Short mmCIF file of C-alpha atoms and ligand atoms in Angstrom, two decimals:
data_model
loop_
_atom_site.label_atom_id
_atom_site.label_comp_id
_atom_site.label_asym_id
_atom_site.label_seq_id
_atom_site.Cartn_x
_atom_site.Cartn_y
_atom_site.Cartn_z
CA MET A 1 96.93 123.57 -63.18
CA GLU A 2 97.41 123.77 -59.27
CA PHE A 3 97.03 126.83 -57.45
CA ARG A 4 99.15 127.13 -54.79
CA ILE A 5 99.58 129.45 -51.55
CA LYS A 6 102.51 131.81 -51.65
CA ARG A 7 103.30 134.41 -47.97
CA GLY A 8 106.71 135.81 -47.88
CA VAL A 9 107.37 139.22 -50.06
CA PHE A 10 105.75 139.36 -52.75
CA GLU A 11 109.04 141.06 -54.46
CA ALA A 12 110.87 137.74 -53.08
CA GLN A 13 108.58 135.33 -54.82
CA GLN A 14 110.47 133.02 -56.91
CA THR A 15 108.68 132.26 -60.32
CA SER A 16 109.19 132.43 -64.10
CA CYS A 17 106.50 135.57 -63.67
CA LEU A 18 105.45 137.66 -61.28
CA VAL A 19 101.29 139.37 -61.96
CA LEU A 20 100.66 143.08 -60.70
CA GLY A 21 98.15 144.46 -61.27
CA VAL A 22 98.06 148.43 -61.83
CA LEU A 23 95.41 151.42 -60.92
CA GLU A 24 94.84 152.87 -64.08
CA SER A 25 97.53 155.99 -63.19
CA LYS A 26 98.15 154.81 -59.97
CA LEU A 27 101.23 154.12 -60.74
CA LYS A 28 103.15 154.97 -57.98
CA THR A 29 102.93 152.69 -54.76
CA ALA A 30 105.45 151.94 -52.53
CA GLN A 31 104.84 148.14 -54.17
CA LEU A 32 105.74 149.43 -57.63
CA GLN A 33 108.69 152.00 -56.61
CA ALA A 34 110.70 149.03 -55.16
CA LEU A 35 109.53 146.64 -58.02
CA ASP A 36 111.05 149.04 -60.56
CA LYS A 37 114.74 149.58 -58.62
CA GLN A 38 114.01 146.37 -58.75
CA THR A 39 114.85 146.80 -62.63
CA ASP A 40 116.48 148.70 -62.73
CA GLY A 41 114.00 152.27 -63.33
CA ALA A 42 111.99 149.86 -66.35
CA LEU A 43 109.01 150.96 -65.18
CA SER A 44 108.88 154.30 -64.39
CA ARG A 45 110.50 154.62 -67.78
CA SER A 46 107.85 153.02 -69.38
CA PHE A 47 105.06 154.52 -66.95
CA ARG A 48 106.74 158.02 -68.46
CA SER A 49 106.59 157.23 -72.06
CA LYS A 50 103.11 155.82 -72.25
CA GLU A 51 103.79 152.26 -72.66
CA PHE A 52 101.34 151.73 -69.64
CA THR A 53 98.82 153.89 -68.26
CA GLY A 54 96.98 150.86 -65.89
CA ALA A 55 94.39 150.90 -68.16
CA GLU A 56 92.07 148.12 -68.21
CA GLY A 57 93.46 144.48 -69.91
CA GLU A 58 96.57 146.15 -70.97
CA LYS A 59 99.55 144.12 -70.95
CA MET A 60 103.45 144.42 -69.87
CA LEU A 61 105.94 142.21 -70.00
CA VAL A 62 109.63 142.85 -68.40
CA HIS A 63 113.00 140.51 -68.34
CA VAL A 64 115.18 141.04 -65.58
CA GLY A 65 118.47 140.85 -65.15
CA LYS A 66 120.36 138.09 -62.50
CA GLY A 67 119.75 138.80 -58.96
CA LEU A 68 116.23 138.57 -58.97
CA PRO A 69 114.14 136.06 -58.06
CA TRP A 70 111.95 136.24 -60.56
CA GLU A 71 112.51 135.89 -64.70
CA ARG A 72 110.01 138.33 -65.42
CA LEU A 73 107.28 141.14 -64.28
CA LEU A 74 103.86 141.40 -66.05
CA LEU A 75 102.20 144.28 -65.63
CA VAL A 76 98.37 143.74 -66.19
CA GLY A 77 96.11 147.12 -66.07
CA LEU A 78 92.29 146.81 -63.84
CA GLY A 79 91.22 149.93 -65.02
CA LYS A 80 90.29 153.33 -63.45
CA GLU A 81 89.48 152.88 -59.63
CA ARG A 82 86.53 153.54 -60.33
CA GLY A 83 83.88 150.87 -61.25
CA LEU A 84 85.98 147.89 -60.45
CA SER A 85 84.04 145.05 -60.19
CA LEU A 86 84.91 140.96 -59.25
CA THR A 87 83.75 140.41 -62.48
CA ARG A 88 86.66 142.84 -64.20
CA LEU A 89 88.64 141.41 -62.01
CA ARG A 90 88.10 138.16 -63.01
CA LYS A 91 88.38 139.32 -67.01
CA VAL A 92 91.83 140.87 -66.10
CA SER A 93 92.83 137.35 -64.48
CA SER A 94 91.77 136.06 -67.22
CA MET A 95 93.18 138.17 -69.67
CA ALA A 96 96.82 137.85 -67.61
CA SER A 97 96.38 134.20 -67.55
CA SER A 98 95.37 134.00 -71.88
CA PHE A 99 98.80 136.04 -72.40
CA LEU A 100 100.76 134.90 -70.67
CA ILE A 101 99.35 131.15 -72.21
CA GLY A 102 99.85 132.55 -75.38
CA LYS A 103 103.97 132.98 -74.40
CA LYS A 104 103.82 129.46 -73.54
CA ILE A 105 105.01 130.28 -69.94
CA SER A 106 102.97 127.73 -67.79
CA SER A 107 103.56 129.46 -64.17
CA PHE A 108 103.65 132.72 -62.59
CA VAL A 109 102.98 133.79 -59.53
CA THR A 110 100.51 136.97 -58.81
CA ALA A 111 98.97 139.24 -55.90
CA LEU A 112 95.30 140.54 -57.95
CA GLY A 113 94.07 139.21 -54.85
CA GLN A 114 94.59 142.78 -53.88
CA ALA A 115 93.10 143.88 -55.92
CA PRO A 116 90.37 147.06 -54.12
CA VAL A 117 87.84 146.04 -55.13
CA LYS A 118 84.95 148.12 -53.40
CA GLY A 119 82.31 146.45 -50.73
CA SER A 120 84.75 143.17 -51.93
CA ASN A 121 85.83 140.74 -49.28
CA LEU A 122 89.28 137.89 -49.84
CA VAL A 123 87.11 134.61 -50.18
CA GLU A 124 84.92 136.86 -52.89
CA ARG A 125 88.37 138.54 -54.72
CA ILE A 126 90.64 134.47 -54.55
CA GLN A 127 87.82 132.78 -56.34
CA ALA A 128 87.08 135.09 -59.65
CA LEU A 129 90.70 135.52 -59.18
CA GLY A 130 90.50 131.75 -59.70
CA GLU A 131 87.73 131.30 -61.69
CA GLY A 132 89.27 133.99 -64.13
CA VAL A 133 92.65 131.96 -64.46
CA LEU A 134 91.19 128.77 -64.77
CA LEU A 135 88.54 129.47 -67.80
CA ALA A 136 91.27 131.19 -69.83
CA ASP A 137 92.64 128.26 -69.75
CA TYR A 138 89.94 126.09 -70.95
CA ARG A 139 89.92 125.28 -74.75
CA PHE A 140 88.61 122.11 -77.11
CA ASP A 141 91.10 120.63 -78.52
CA GLN A 142 89.94 116.56 -78.70
CA TYR A 143 89.41 116.43 -82.61
CA LEU A 144 93.28 118.50 -82.87
CA GLU A 145 96.36 116.40 -83.78
CA GLU A 146 97.90 115.82 -80.52
CA GLU A 147 101.16 117.30 -82.33
CA LYS A 148 98.37 120.45 -82.32
CA GLN A 149 97.39 120.26 -78.67
CA LYS A 150 100.54 119.77 -77.41
CA LYS A 151 101.68 122.48 -78.78
CA ARG A 152 98.85 125.20 -77.13
CA THR A 153 101.38 126.10 -73.86
CA SER A 154 98.77 125.64 -69.84
CA LEU A 155 99.39 126.24 -67.45
CA SER A 156 100.40 123.64 -64.34
CA ALA A 157 101.71 125.73 -61.08
CA VAL A 158 99.61 129.07 -60.03
CA GLY A 159 100.66 130.80 -57.33
CA ILE A 160 97.91 132.96 -55.50
CA TRP A 161 100.53 135.74 -52.81
CA LEU A 162 98.69 136.72 -49.73
CA ALA A 163 99.75 140.10 -48.01
CA PRO A 164 100.61 139.98 -44.18
CA GLY A 165 96.81 138.93 -42.58
CA GLU A 166 95.08 137.74 -45.03
CA LYS A 167 93.94 134.65 -43.97
CA ARG A 168 95.03 130.78 -45.68
CA ALA A 169 92.20 129.57 -44.51
CA ASP A 170 89.92 132.14 -46.29
CA ALA A 171 92.14 131.90 -49.79
CA GLU A 172 92.28 128.08 -50.32
CA ALA A 173 88.11 127.56 -49.44
CA ALA A 174 88.02 130.36 -52.52
CA LEU A 175 90.21 128.02 -54.25
CA ALA A 176 88.21 125.03 -54.36
CA VAL A 177 84.32 127.56 -54.60
CA ALA A 178 86.41 127.75 -57.67
CA GLU A 179 87.51 124.98 -58.65
CA GLN A 180 84.31 123.18 -58.53
CA ILE A 181 82.21 126.15 -59.87
CA CYS A 182 84.62 125.68 -63.08
CA ALA A 183 84.65 122.43 -63.39
CA GLY A 184 80.98 121.90 -64.51
CA VAL A 185 81.21 125.45 -66.30
CA CYS A 186 84.07 123.28 -68.75
CA PHE A 187 82.20 119.76 -68.79
CA ALA A 188 79.66 122.02 -69.47
CA ARG A 189 81.51 123.68 -71.99
CA ASP A 190 82.08 120.50 -73.00
CA LEU A 191 79.12 119.80 -73.91
CA VAL A 192 77.98 122.02 -75.89
CA ASN A 193 81.77 122.24 -78.63
CA GLN A 194 80.54 118.91 -79.08
CA PRO A 195 79.73 117.97 -82.50
CA GLY A 196 76.53 116.38 -83.91
CA ASN A 197 77.44 113.67 -85.46
CA CYS A 198 78.73 112.39 -82.25
CA LYS A 199 76.26 114.18 -79.95
CA SER A 200 73.51 112.13 -80.17
CA PRO A 201 70.51 113.10 -77.63
CA GLU A 202 71.66 109.08 -76.54
CA TYR A 203 75.26 110.37 -75.59
CA LEU A 204 74.09 112.99 -73.96
CA ALA A 205 72.10 111.23 -71.71
CA ARG A 206 75.83 108.96 -71.07
CA GLN A 207 77.79 112.20 -69.89
CA ALA A 208 75.36 113.40 -67.37
CA LEU A 209 75.06 109.55 -66.52
CA GLN A 210 78.97 109.33 -66.33
CA MET A 211 78.86 112.25 -64.35
CA ALA A 212 76.50 111.94 -62.14
CA GLU A 213 78.70 108.73 -61.15
CA GLU A 214 81.80 111.44 -60.44
CA VAL A 215 79.81 113.19 -58.41
CA GLY A 216 77.91 110.67 -56.51
CA ILE A 217 74.14 112.10 -57.37
CA LYS A 218 71.39 109.64 -58.38
CA ALA A 219 70.56 109.76 -62.66
CA THR A 220 67.57 108.14 -63.70
CA LEU A 221 67.45 107.56 -67.17
CA LEU A 222 63.66 107.24 -69.17
CA GLU A 223 63.21 105.75 -72.43
CA ARG A 224 61.51 106.25 -75.55
CA LYS A 225 59.12 103.23 -74.08
CA GLU A 226 58.00 105.24 -71.29
CA LEU A 227 57.89 108.39 -72.48
CA GLU A 228 55.24 106.65 -75.06
CA ARG A 229 53.01 105.27 -72.02
CA GLU A 230 53.90 107.74 -69.77
CA GLY A 231 52.10 110.08 -73.09
CA PHE A 232 55.38 112.88 -73.24
CA GLY A 233 53.97 113.61 -76.25
CA GLY A 234 56.49 117.23 -77.22
CA VAL A 235 58.94 115.22 -76.53
CA LEU A 236 58.16 112.49 -78.55
CA GLY A 237 56.54 114.63 -81.69
CA VAL A 238 60.19 116.51 -82.12
CA ALA A 239 61.95 113.16 -81.29
CA GLN A 240 60.02 110.97 -84.07
CA GLY A 241 61.39 113.09 -87.39
CA SER A 242 65.10 111.33 -86.02
CA SER A 243 66.74 108.58 -86.07
CA ARG A 244 68.12 108.93 -82.99
CA ASP A 245 66.08 108.32 -79.51
CA PRO A 246 65.32 111.09 -77.20
CA TYR A 247 65.99 110.47 -73.37
CA LEU A 248 64.83 112.28 -70.28
CA ILE A 249 68.11 112.62 -68.17
CA VAL A 250 66.71 112.67 -64.60
CA LEU A 251 69.62 113.49 -61.49
CA GLN A 252 68.86 113.81 -57.62
CA TYR A 253 71.26 115.79 -55.29
CA HIS A 254 70.21 115.47 -51.65
CA GLY A 255 72.31 117.57 -49.63
CA GLY A 256 69.56 118.77 -47.28
CA THR A 257 67.06 117.31 -44.95
CA LYS A 258 65.47 114.29 -45.99
CA ASP A 259 62.26 116.18 -46.31
CA ALA A 260 63.43 119.36 -47.53
CA ARG A 261 61.24 120.48 -51.05
CA PRO A 262 63.96 119.80 -53.65
CA ILE A 263 64.90 123.20 -56.36
CA ALA A 264 64.67 121.84 -59.51
CA LEU A 265 66.47 122.68 -63.24
CA VAL A 266 64.92 122.29 -66.19
CA GLY A 267 67.13 122.20 -69.19
CA LYS A 268 65.86 122.49 -73.22
CA GLY A 269 68.22 119.35 -74.92
CA VAL A 270 67.84 119.61 -77.94
CA THR A 271 71.10 118.29 -79.54
CA PHE A 272 70.67 119.71 -83.01
CA ASP A 273 68.03 121.87 -84.36
CA SER A 274 67.57 121.87 -88.16
CA GLY A 275 64.17 123.46 -87.81
CA GLY A 276 62.82 120.40 -88.38
CA ILE A 277 60.12 120.62 -91.77
CA SER A 278 60.45 124.15 -91.53
CA LEU A 279 63.53 123.77 -91.89
CA LYS A 280 66.62 127.61 -90.81
CA PRO A 281 68.47 128.69 -93.38
CA SER A 282 72.30 126.34 -93.68
CA ASP A 283 74.04 130.12 -92.86
CA LYS A 284 75.70 129.43 -89.49
CA MET A 285 73.18 125.40 -89.29
CA ASP A 286 76.10 124.87 -87.47
CA GLU A 287 76.19 126.78 -83.99
CA MET A 288 73.16 125.46 -83.78
CA LYS A 289 74.93 121.78 -82.17
CA MET A 290 74.45 124.65 -79.47
CA ASP A 291 70.70 123.93 -78.83
CA MET A 292 71.15 122.25 -75.76
CA GLY A 293 72.64 125.24 -72.85
CA GLY A 294 70.34 125.66 -71.13
CA ALA A 295 71.34 120.95 -70.85
CA ALA A 296 74.67 121.75 -70.53
CA ALA A 297 74.63 124.80 -67.33
CA VAL A 298 72.23 122.91 -65.99
CA LEU A 299 73.70 119.53 -65.43
CA GLY A 300 76.87 121.32 -64.95
CA ALA A 301 75.47 123.47 -62.25
CA MET A 302 74.22 120.18 -61.02
CA SER A 303 78.02 118.58 -61.14
CA ALA A 304 78.69 121.52 -59.45
CA ALA A 305 76.20 121.56 -56.54
CA ALA A 306 77.57 118.61 -55.37
CA ARG A 307 81.65 118.87 -55.45
CA MET A 308 80.40 121.86 -53.04
CA LYS A 309 78.17 119.52 -51.06
CA LEU A 310 75.47 121.85 -50.62
CA PRO A 311 72.91 120.92 -47.62
CA ILE A 312 70.24 122.01 -50.36
CA ASN A 313 68.41 118.76 -52.40
CA LEU A 314 68.31 119.33 -56.03
CA VAL A 315 67.28 117.90 -59.15
CA ALA A 316 67.63 118.07 -62.37
CA VAL A 317 65.09 117.30 -66.23
CA VAL A 318 66.90 117.85 -69.35
CA PRO A 319 64.59 116.11 -72.21
CA ALA A 320 67.14 115.17 -75.03
CA VAL A 321 66.22 114.79 -78.48
CA GLU A 322 67.28 115.86 -82.53
CA ASN A 323 64.81 118.00 -84.69
CA MET A 324 65.21 116.86 -87.88
CA PRO A 325 63.51 116.53 -90.96
CA SER A 326 61.44 113.01 -92.26
CA GLY A 327 59.57 111.64 -93.38
CA THR A 328 58.46 110.67 -90.59
CA ALA A 329 59.01 113.99 -88.47
CA ILE A 330 56.47 116.78 -87.41
CA ARG A 331 54.40 118.55 -89.89
CA PRO A 332 53.16 122.98 -89.36
CA GLY A 333 50.13 122.09 -88.73
CA ASP A 334 50.33 119.00 -86.37
CA ILE A 335 48.63 119.37 -82.38
CA LEU A 336 50.45 117.01 -79.96
CA THR A 337 49.07 116.36 -76.16
CA SER A 338 51.34 117.01 -73.97
CA LEU A 339 52.64 114.86 -70.81
CA SER A 340 50.09 118.07 -68.99
CA GLY A 341 47.23 116.91 -71.47
CA LYS A 342 46.87 120.36 -73.00
CA THR A 343 47.33 120.42 -76.65
CA ILE A 344 49.24 121.90 -79.45
CA GLU A 345 49.52 122.99 -82.41
CA VAL A 346 52.16 123.16 -83.86
CA LEU A 347 52.96 125.79 -86.27
CA ASN A 348 56.04 125.81 -86.73
CA THR A 349 57.91 123.04 -85.91
CA ASP A 350 61.00 125.18 -85.58
CA ALA A 351 59.20 126.20 -82.12
CA GLU A 352 60.73 122.71 -81.12
CA GLY A 353 61.98 123.83 -77.31
CA ARG A 354 59.23 124.71 -75.73
CA LEU A 355 57.53 121.28 -76.55
CA ILE A 356 60.08 119.28 -74.42
CA LEU A 357 60.53 122.60 -71.45
CA ALA A 358 56.67 121.64 -71.81
CA ASP A 359 56.44 117.83 -71.18
CA ALA A 360 59.73 119.06 -69.35
CA LEU A 361 57.74 121.22 -67.43
CA THR A 362 54.82 119.26 -66.09
CA TYR A 363 56.68 116.38 -65.38
CA VAL A 364 59.38 117.56 -62.55
CA GLY A 365 55.78 118.50 -61.53
CA ARG A 366 55.56 115.47 -59.25
CA PHE A 367 59.21 116.33 -56.97
CA ASN A 368 57.06 118.94 -55.93
CA PRO A 369 59.42 121.20 -56.29
CA ARG A 370 59.70 124.18 -54.20
CA VAL A 371 60.94 126.18 -56.88
CA VAL A 372 61.53 125.28 -61.28
CA VAL A 373 64.49 127.19 -62.99
CA ASP A 374 64.20 126.34 -66.11
CA LEU A 375 67.66 127.26 -69.19
CA ALA A 376 66.18 127.26 -73.01
CA THR A 377 68.67 129.24 -76.36
CA LEU A 378 64.94 128.99 -76.85
CA THR A 379 64.01 132.20 -79.00
CA GLY A 380 66.47 133.75 -82.63
CA ALA A 381 64.20 136.88 -80.54
CA CYS A 382 65.91 137.05 -77.38
CA ILE A 383 69.38 136.83 -79.29
CA VAL A 384 67.70 140.93 -81.26
CA ALA A 385 66.50 142.22 -78.22
CA LEU A 386 69.70 140.73 -75.88
CA GLY A 387 72.32 140.74 -77.66
CA SER A 388 74.77 138.52 -75.86
CA HIS A 389 75.82 140.55 -72.89
CA ALA A 390 72.73 139.06 -71.18
CA SER A 391 70.15 136.94 -70.70
CA ALA A 392 66.48 137.67 -70.53
CA VAL A 393 64.64 135.97 -67.22
CA LEU A 394 60.54 136.07 -67.37
CA GLY A 395 58.06 134.50 -64.82
CA ASN A 396 55.72 134.00 -62.12
CA HIS A 397 56.90 135.01 -59.31
CA ASP A 398 59.80 138.32 -59.18
CA GLY A 399 60.52 137.51 -55.33
CA LEU A 400 62.54 134.72 -56.93
CA ILE A 401 63.14 136.69 -60.88
CA ARG A 402 64.83 139.28 -57.56
CA GLN A 403 67.40 136.62 -56.84
CA LEU A 404 68.38 135.33 -60.05
CA LEU A 405 68.75 139.08 -60.97
CA LYS A 406 71.31 139.30 -58.35
CA SER A 407 73.01 135.86 -58.72
CA GLY A 408 72.73 137.40 -62.74
CA GLU A 409 74.67 140.10 -61.42
CA ARG A 410 77.01 138.64 -58.69
CA SER A 411 78.83 136.49 -60.68
CA GLY A 412 78.86 138.30 -63.81
CA GLU A 413 76.35 135.88 -65.83
CA ARG A 414 73.26 138.77 -66.39
CA LEU A 415 70.08 138.81 -66.97
CA TRP A 416 67.29 141.25 -67.48
CA GLN A 417 63.89 140.69 -67.24
CA MET A 418 60.94 140.97 -69.24
CA PRO A 419 57.51 141.16 -69.12
CA LEU A 420 55.29 138.54 -68.41
CA TRP A 421 51.64 140.27 -68.69
CA ASP A 422 49.04 138.27 -68.96
CA GLU A 423 47.77 140.17 -71.79
CA TYR A 424 50.37 138.36 -73.93
CA SER A 425 48.65 134.81 -73.82
CA ALA A 426 46.51 135.77 -76.35
CA MET A 427 49.42 135.52 -78.81
CA VAL A 428 49.98 131.77 -78.16
CA LYS A 429 45.14 130.46 -78.14
CA SER A 430 45.20 128.10 -81.34
CA ASP A 431 41.56 128.01 -82.85
CA PHE A 432 42.07 124.40 -83.35
CA ALA A 433 44.54 123.02 -80.23
CA ASP A 434 45.12 124.68 -75.98
CA LEU A 435 47.75 126.76 -76.77
CA LYS A 436 50.04 126.78 -80.59
CA ASN A 437 53.45 126.82 -80.40
CA VAL A 438 53.60 130.28 -81.94
CA GLY A 439 52.85 133.58 -81.26
CA GLY A 440 53.66 136.00 -84.11
CA ARG A 441 57.12 137.93 -84.98
CA PRO A 442 56.48 139.96 -82.34
CA ALA A 443 57.70 139.72 -78.65
CA GLY A 444 59.33 136.56 -78.81
CA THR A 445 60.75 135.56 -76.01
CA ILE A 446 58.25 137.36 -74.37
CA THR A 447 55.80 134.53 -75.96
CA ALA A 448 57.69 131.66 -76.23
CA ALA A 449 57.56 132.45 -72.41
CA THR A 450 54.01 132.52 -72.21
CA PHE A 451 53.36 129.15 -73.84
CA LEU A 452 56.03 127.58 -71.19
CA LYS A 453 54.23 129.02 -68.13
CA ASN A 454 50.91 127.69 -68.93
CA PHE A 455 53.13 124.01 -68.06
CA ALA A 456 54.03 125.82 -64.99
CA GLU A 457 50.98 127.26 -62.98
CA ASN A 458 51.82 124.81 -59.86
CA TYR A 459 54.02 125.84 -58.83
CA THR A 460 57.27 128.70 -58.16
CA TRP A 461 58.71 129.14 -61.81
CA ALA A 462 61.38 131.44 -63.40
CA HIS A 463 62.89 131.12 -67.76
CA ILE A 464 65.32 131.84 -68.29
CA ASP A 465 66.72 131.84 -72.18
CA ILE A 466 70.39 132.16 -73.61
CA ALA A 467 69.91 132.16 -77.02
CA GLY A 468 72.53 135.10 -76.57
CA THR A 469 75.12 133.34 -74.46
CA ALA A 470 75.69 129.95 -75.27
CA TRP A 471 77.41 130.41 -77.61
CA GLU A 472 80.77 133.13 -78.75
CA GLU A 473 81.09 133.48 -81.64
CA LYS A 474 84.98 135.44 -81.43
CA GLY A 475 85.78 135.00 -78.08
CA ARG A 476 86.31 137.32 -75.59
CA PRO A 477 88.46 136.93 -72.35
CA GLY A 478 87.97 133.30 -70.39
CA CYS A 479 85.44 132.47 -73.46
CA PRO A 480 87.51 130.73 -76.60
CA LYS A 481 85.47 131.21 -79.50
CA GLY A 482 82.63 128.12 -78.93
CA GLY A 483 80.19 127.29 -75.59
CA THR A 484 80.47 129.64 -72.80
CA GLY A 485 78.73 127.36 -70.39
CA PHE A 486 76.74 130.32 -69.00
CA GLY A 487 74.35 129.39 -66.79
CA VAL A 488 76.78 127.58 -64.62
CA ARG A 489 78.12 130.87 -62.64
CA MET A 490 75.22 132.20 -62.09
CA LEU A 491 73.06 129.11 -60.56
CA VAL A 492 74.92 128.05 -57.87
CA GLU A 493 75.24 131.17 -57.17
CA TYR A 494 71.77 131.41 -56.76
CA LEU A 495 71.82 128.22 -55.14
CA ARG A 496 74.17 129.38 -53.18
CA ALA A 497 72.13 132.05 -51.24
CA THR A 498 69.12 130.53 -50.57
CA THR A 499 70.85 127.86 -48.78
N1 BES B 1 67.13 127.32 -80.78
C1 BES B 1 65.89 127.89 -81.44
C2 BES B 1 66.29 129.76 -81.21
C3 BES B 1 67.87 130.03 -81.06
C4 BES B 1 67.86 130.52 -82.75
C5 BES B 1 69.10 129.57 -80.60
C6 BES B 1 69.33 131.00 -82.47
C7 BES B 1 70.04 129.98 -80.85
C8 BES B 1 70.56 131.13 -82.00
C9 BES B 1 64.45 127.85 -81.38
O1 BES B 1 64.12 126.61 -81.17
C10 BES B 1 64.11 128.55 -82.52
O2 BES B 1 63.97 127.96 -83.33
N2 BES B 1 63.56 129.56 -82.57
C11 BES B 1 62.14 130.47 -83.46
C12 BES B 1 61.22 130.15 -82.99
C13 BES B 1 60.26 131.05 -83.93
C14 BES B 1 59.94 129.48 -84.63
C15 BES B 1 58.96 130.77 -82.91
C16 BES B 1 63.09 131.50 -83.84
O3 BES B 1 63.39 131.90 -82.75
O4 BES B 1 63.23 131.43 -83.94
MN1 MN B 2 64.36 125.40 -83.65
ZN1 ZN B 3 65.45 125.18 -81.14
#
């Protein structure tokens, strides 16, 4: 897919489809009147009959006769002017793109960049528009027969129209950012969608190495031997039920000054979570191939940051394991010694994410990070609390949480804070070890984060639970059923804001 900047009179663009955003009940703009004339009153007739009102996501495709430089016109509703945000613009951009893809139309020219989003500038709008297009064009079809792969149209060329006075350089910069970010999102989605039989911890490690080479960052793998030597008791404990070896993936990006402390990202990389001996019910267990959604987001964000050449230093740590039941698996009641030296009583082998994150959070301290942010599909309780419209954020530093909340709002990947008061600590105290890995039914997301807090004592830290947001159940504008890549856009927004 290629973006092209288009200038000149909008109504004179040569294209298979003109795409225009229309505000609800703002149907008499000069632009619409000009187009109405060109279409012999087709627009005003359908406005009068209420076939098209401009409601959010509403679409009307109009064919035109010979003599016009464009073959079709797509009107797409932007909804009410009040509350029109970059998030809604991105969504409408996806809706229009998906609609045209469905009609096998692979190129168009759009004026959605001029949508009157309050308080926004051209760069922000073009970025949102570009993201909407690119994310709508994503699909995961590598396991479909070639015939079916070919049948689905993908976009080839999308023209971004600029009004007089809007700068080409601004639009080009915004589109480059959209492409870099969406490459990261699509990489993350591909990783999540990959089935568990193919996606071993080793596969995840190799994908990370390949990506690192592509974007020019340093990558290191810690294999079983080193994990044993160092004492990664949590990672090794979870991995011992699987015939597949665990890996610790470490990526380093140096875009800042030599001695600037890095920002660290940590991602849960459970390539399949069966629950282990505390086996999950079989209903929907297939979805547990997404239990490396945190790892995917972190890897996607690293790739985007490197492609964007952000002037900061970054380190990413991903513990990659598979959680399986077997004769060698950990048992409920087992006590593991984590990398930190703290002992953990495993009361439920399905609370495995916090076991591997404990080690990863300890390990990342060696990089003397300025801040640490971890992402994990950690608790079903988070889905109960927030559903799929927000991820939970908790941590030991309110300033960091405020910045993350803001990045979530700006990127459209929303976060919602939950408390991490000391009073919760008693819920993860064990009778036989320093900690236990379950805190009972109440406040499941908070007790999981409370457990992690014990391994993040020496730095500024936030934890983001993406259990409800890493996987899309049905498919929505800009995201088909499957992995969402949630976190990549929010993290990149956060990283750009800290530079
Ligand atoms: N990976 C799951 C959490 C999860 C559930 C993510 C559903 C996405 C969708 C995690 O490892 C888990 O099993 N958590 C348990 C913890 C419990 C045993 C304390 C849970 O939430 O039930
Ligand atoms: Mn689990
Ligand atoms: Zn899990």
